[in-house]
Short mmCIF file of C-alpha atoms and ligand atoms in Angstrom, two decimals:
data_model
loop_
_atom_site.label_atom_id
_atom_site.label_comp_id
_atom_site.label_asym_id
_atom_site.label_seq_id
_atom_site.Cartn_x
_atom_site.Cartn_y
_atom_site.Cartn_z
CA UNK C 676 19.60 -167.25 -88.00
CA UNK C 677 17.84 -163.86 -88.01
CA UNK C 678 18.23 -161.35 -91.63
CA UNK C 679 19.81 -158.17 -90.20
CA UNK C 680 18.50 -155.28 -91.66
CA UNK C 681 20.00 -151.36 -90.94
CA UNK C 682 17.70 -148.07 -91.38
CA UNK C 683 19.23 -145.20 -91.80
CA UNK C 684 17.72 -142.69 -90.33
CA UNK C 685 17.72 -139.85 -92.34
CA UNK C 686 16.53 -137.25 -89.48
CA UNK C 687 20.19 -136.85 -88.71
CA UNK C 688 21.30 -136.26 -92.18
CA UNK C 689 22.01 -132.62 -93.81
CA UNK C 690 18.84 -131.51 -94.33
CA UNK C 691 20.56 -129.16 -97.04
CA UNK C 692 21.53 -132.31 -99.41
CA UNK C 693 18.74 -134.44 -98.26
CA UNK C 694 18.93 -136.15 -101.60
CA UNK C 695 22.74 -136.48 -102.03
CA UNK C 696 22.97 -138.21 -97.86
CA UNK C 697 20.25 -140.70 -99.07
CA UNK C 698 22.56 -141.82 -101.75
CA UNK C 699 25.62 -141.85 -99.93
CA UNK C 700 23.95 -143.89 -97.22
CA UNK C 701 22.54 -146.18 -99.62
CA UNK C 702 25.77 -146.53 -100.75
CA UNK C 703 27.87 -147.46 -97.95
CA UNK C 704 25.25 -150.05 -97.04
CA UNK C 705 21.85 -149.45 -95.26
CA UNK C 706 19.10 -151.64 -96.30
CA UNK C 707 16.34 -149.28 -95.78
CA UNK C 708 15.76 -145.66 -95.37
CA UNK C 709 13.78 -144.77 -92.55
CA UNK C 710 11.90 -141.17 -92.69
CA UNK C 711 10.50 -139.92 -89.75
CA UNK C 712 7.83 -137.76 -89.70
CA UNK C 713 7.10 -135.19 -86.95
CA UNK C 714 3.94 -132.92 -86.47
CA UNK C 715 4.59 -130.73 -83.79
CA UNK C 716 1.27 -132.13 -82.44
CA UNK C 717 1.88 -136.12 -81.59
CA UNK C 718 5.15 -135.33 -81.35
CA UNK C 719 7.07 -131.88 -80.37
CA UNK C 720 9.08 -131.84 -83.05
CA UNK C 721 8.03 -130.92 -87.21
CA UNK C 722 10.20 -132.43 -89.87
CA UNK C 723 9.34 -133.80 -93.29
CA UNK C 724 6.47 -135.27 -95.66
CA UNK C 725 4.78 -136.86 -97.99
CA UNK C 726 6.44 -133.79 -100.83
CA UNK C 727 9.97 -134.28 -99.40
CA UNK C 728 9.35 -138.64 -99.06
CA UNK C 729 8.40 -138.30 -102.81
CA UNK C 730 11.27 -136.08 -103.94
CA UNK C 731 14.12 -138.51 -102.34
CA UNK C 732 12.41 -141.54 -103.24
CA UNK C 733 14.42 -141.74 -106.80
CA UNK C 734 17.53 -141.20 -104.91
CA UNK C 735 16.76 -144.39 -102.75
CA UNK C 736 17.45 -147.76 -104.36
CA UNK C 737 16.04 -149.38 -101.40
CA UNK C 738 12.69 -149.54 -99.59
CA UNK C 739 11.78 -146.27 -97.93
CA UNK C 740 10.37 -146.98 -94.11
CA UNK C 741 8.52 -144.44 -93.11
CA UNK C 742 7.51 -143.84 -89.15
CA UNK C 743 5.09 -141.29 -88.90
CA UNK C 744 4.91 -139.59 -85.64
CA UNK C 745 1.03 -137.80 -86.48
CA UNK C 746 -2.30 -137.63 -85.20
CA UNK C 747 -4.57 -138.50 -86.97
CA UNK C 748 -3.33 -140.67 -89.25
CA UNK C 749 -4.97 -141.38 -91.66
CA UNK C 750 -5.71 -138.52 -94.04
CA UNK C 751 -1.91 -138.87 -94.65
CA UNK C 752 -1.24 -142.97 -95.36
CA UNK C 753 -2.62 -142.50 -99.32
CA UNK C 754 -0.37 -139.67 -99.56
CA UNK C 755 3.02 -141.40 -98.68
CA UNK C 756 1.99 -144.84 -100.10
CA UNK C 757 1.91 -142.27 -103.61
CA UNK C 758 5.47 -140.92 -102.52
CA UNK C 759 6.84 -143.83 -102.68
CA UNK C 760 6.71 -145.60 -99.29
CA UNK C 761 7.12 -149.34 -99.14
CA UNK C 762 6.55 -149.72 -95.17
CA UNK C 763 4.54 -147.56 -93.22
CA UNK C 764 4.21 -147.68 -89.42
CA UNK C 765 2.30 -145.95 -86.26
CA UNK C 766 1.13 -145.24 -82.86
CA UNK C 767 -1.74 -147.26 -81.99
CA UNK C 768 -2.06 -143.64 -79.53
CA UNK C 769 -2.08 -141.81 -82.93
CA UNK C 770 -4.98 -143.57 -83.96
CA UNK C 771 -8.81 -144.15 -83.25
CA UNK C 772 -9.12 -146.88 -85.06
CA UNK C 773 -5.85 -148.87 -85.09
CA UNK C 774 -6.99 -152.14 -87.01
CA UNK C 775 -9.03 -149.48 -89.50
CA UNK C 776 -5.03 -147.92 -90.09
CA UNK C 777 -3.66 -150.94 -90.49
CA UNK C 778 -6.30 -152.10 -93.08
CA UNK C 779 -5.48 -149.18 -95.01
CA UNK C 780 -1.87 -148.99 -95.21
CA UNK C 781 -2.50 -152.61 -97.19
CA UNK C 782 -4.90 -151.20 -99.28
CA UNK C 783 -2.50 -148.64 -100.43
CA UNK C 784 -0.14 -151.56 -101.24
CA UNK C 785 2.32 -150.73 -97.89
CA UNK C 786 3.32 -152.64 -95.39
CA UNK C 787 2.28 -151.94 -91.94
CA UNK C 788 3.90 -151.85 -89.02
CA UNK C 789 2.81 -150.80 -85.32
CA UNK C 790 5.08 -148.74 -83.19
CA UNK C 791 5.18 -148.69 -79.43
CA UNK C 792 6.64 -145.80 -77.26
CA UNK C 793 8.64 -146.54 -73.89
CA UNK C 794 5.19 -146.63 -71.96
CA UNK C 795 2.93 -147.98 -74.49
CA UNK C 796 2.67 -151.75 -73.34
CA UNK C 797 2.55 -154.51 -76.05
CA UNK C 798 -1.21 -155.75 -75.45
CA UNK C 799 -1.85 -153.64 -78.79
CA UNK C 800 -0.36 -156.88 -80.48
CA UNK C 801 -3.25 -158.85 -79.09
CA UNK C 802 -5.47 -158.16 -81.53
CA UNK C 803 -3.31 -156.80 -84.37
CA UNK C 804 0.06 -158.94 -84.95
CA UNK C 805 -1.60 -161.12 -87.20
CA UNK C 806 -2.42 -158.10 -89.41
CA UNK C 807 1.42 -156.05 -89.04
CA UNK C 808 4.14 -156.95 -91.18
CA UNK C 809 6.37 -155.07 -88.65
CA UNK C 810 6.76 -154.20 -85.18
CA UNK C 811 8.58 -151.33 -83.72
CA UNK C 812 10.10 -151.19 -80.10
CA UNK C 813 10.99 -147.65 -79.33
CA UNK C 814 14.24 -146.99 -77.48
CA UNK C 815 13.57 -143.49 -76.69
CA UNK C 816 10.79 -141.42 -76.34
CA UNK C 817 9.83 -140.17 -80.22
CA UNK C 818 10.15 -136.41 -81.31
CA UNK C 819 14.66 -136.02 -81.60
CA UNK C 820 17.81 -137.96 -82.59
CA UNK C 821 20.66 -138.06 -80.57
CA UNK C 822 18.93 -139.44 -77.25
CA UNK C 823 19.95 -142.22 -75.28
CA UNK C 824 18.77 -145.80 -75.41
CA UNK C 825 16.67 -146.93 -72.58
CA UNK C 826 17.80 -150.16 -71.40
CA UNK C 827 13.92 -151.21 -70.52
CA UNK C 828 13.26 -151.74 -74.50
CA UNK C 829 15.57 -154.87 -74.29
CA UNK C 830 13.09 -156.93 -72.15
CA UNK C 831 10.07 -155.62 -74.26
CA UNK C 832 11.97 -156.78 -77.95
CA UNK C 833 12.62 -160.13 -76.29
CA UNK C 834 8.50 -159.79 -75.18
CA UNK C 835 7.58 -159.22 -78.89
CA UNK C 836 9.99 -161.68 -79.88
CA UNK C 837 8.42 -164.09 -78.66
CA UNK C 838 5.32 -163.30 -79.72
CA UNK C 839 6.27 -162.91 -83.25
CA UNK C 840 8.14 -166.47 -83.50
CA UNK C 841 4.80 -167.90 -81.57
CA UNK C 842 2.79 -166.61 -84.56
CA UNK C 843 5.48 -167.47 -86.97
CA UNK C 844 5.64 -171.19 -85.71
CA UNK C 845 1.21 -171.22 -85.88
CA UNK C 846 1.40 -169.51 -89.34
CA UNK C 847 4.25 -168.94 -91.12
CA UNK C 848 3.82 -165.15 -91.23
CA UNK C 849 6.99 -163.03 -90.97
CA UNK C 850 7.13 -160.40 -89.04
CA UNK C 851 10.11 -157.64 -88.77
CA UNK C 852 10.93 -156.58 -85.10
CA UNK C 853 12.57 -153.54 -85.76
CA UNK C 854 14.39 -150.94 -82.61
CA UNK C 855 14.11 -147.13 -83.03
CA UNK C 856 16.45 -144.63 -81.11
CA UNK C 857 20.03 -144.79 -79.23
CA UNK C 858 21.18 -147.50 -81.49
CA UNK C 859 25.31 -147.83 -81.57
CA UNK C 860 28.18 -149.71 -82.70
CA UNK C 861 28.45 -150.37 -78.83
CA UNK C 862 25.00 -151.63 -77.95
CA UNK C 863 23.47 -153.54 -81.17
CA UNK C 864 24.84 -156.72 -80.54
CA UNK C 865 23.06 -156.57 -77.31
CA UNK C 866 20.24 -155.23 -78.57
CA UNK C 867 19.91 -158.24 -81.55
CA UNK C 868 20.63 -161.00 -78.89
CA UNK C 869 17.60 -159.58 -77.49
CA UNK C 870 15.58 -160.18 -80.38
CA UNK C 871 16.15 -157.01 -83.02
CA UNK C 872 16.03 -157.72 -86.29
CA UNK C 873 16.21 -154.18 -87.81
CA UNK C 874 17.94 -151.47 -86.22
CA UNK C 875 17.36 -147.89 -87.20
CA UNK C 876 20.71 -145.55 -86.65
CA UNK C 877 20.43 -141.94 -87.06
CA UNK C 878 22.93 -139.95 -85.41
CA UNK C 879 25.31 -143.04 -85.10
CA UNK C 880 25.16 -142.97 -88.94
CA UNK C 881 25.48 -139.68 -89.81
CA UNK C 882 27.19 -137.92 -87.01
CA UNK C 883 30.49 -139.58 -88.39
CA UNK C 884 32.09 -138.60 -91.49
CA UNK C 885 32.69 -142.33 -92.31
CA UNK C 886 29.46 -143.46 -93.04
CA UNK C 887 30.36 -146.99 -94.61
CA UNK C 888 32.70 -147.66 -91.63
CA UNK C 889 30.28 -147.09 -88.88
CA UNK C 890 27.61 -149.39 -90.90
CA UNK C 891 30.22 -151.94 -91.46
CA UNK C 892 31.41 -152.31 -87.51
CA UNK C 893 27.32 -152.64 -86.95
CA UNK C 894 27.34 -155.55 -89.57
CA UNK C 895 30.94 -156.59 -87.71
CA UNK C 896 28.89 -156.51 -83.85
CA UNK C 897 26.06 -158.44 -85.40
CA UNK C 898 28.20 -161.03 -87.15
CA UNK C 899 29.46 -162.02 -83.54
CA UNK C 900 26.04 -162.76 -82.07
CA UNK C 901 25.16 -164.80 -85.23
C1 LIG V 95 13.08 -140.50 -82.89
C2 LIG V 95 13.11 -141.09 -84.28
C3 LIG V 95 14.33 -141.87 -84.57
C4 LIG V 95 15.61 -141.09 -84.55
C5 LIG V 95 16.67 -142.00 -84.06
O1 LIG V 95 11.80 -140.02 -82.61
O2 LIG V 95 12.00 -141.95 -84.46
O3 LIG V 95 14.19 -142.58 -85.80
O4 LIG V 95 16.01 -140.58 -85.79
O5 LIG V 95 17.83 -141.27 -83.93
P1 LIG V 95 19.09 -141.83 -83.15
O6 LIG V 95 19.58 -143.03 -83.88
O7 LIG V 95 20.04 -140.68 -83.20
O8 LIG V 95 18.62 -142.15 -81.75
ZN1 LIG V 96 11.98 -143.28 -86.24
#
């Protein structure tokens, strides 16, 4: 039986009490806090970095997973592995030299994970699954909260799925498989039966008062598909 993990992401949060959302989510139960990061360049959106990752990181008792959303890359990995990051993922578009990223996100003592957009197909993983520590289906097209899921993403996590168990059975590597965007109480049963282990929640999270309820009736819908 598959560890559920839930990332909160903090994009939908108050962006006025950044720090004091972090805690309260922490508190009523995520198991990671996931901190998306938007140029206005990869992505058409700007949000938050490396300053404001470093500045919340006392507030959050568990591991901070960042998904940067940049291009390039690179120039920026040192700087969040210093504020605190304990996963760091990407676009293999977002980079020239993907294995070169993920090599370096190690180095800086992160884990790495790979992210891949509704279009992006998952022949990336060729050549680099052996390296990630997690992969990341996207469920909507990156750059806002509040979107809706696209079915399509369901067939893809059962794609890396497999692959990852494949590798696991070969090598004994573990691998996270982790869904980003239109994540519900409604949906993440179906999304975990097809092969989720980590769900990131943004506006499902925060755009209800009762953040401790809405995690726990996630934990209740994954408890059913066992
Ligand atoms: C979208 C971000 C997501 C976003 C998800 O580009 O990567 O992490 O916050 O938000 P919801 O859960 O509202 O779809
Ligand atoms: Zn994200």
């Amino acid at each position: 039986m598959l560890e559920y993990r839930i990332a909160a992401s903090i994009l939908s949060a108050d962006f006025a009490r950044l720090g004091e959302e972090v805690r309260a989510v922490v508190a009523a139960g995520a198991d990671l806090i996931h901190f998306d990061v938007m140029d206005n360049h990869y992505v058409p959106n700007l949000t938050i970095g490396p300053l404001v990752c470093a500045a919340l990181k006392p507030h959050a008792s568990v591991p901070v997973d960042v998904h940067l959303m940049v291009k390039p890359v690179d120039r920026i990995v040192p700087d969040f592995a210093k504020a605190g990051a304990s996963i760091i993922s990407f676009h293999p578009e977002a980079s020239e030299h993907v294995d070169r990223t993920v090599a370096l996100i190690h180095e800086v003592g992160c884990k790495a994970g790979l992210v891949f957009n509704p279009a992006t197909p998952l022949d990336w993983l060729d050549h680099t699954l052996g390296a990630l520590d997690l992969v990341l289906i996207m469920s909507v097209n990156p750059g806002f909260g509040g979107q809706s899921f696209i079915p399509g993403a369901l067939r893809k996590l059962a794609a890396a799925r497999s692959r990852i168990d494949a590798l696991f059975a070969r090598t004994g590597r573990k691998i996270l498989l982790e869904i980003d965007g239109g994540v519900k109480v409604e949906n993440i049963a179906e999304i975990a039966r097809a092969g989720a282990d980590t769900f990131v929640a943004g506006s499902a999270i925060f755009g209800a008062p009762d953040y401790a309820g809405t995690i726990g009736r996630m934990r209740a819908a994954l408890a059913s598909v066992g």
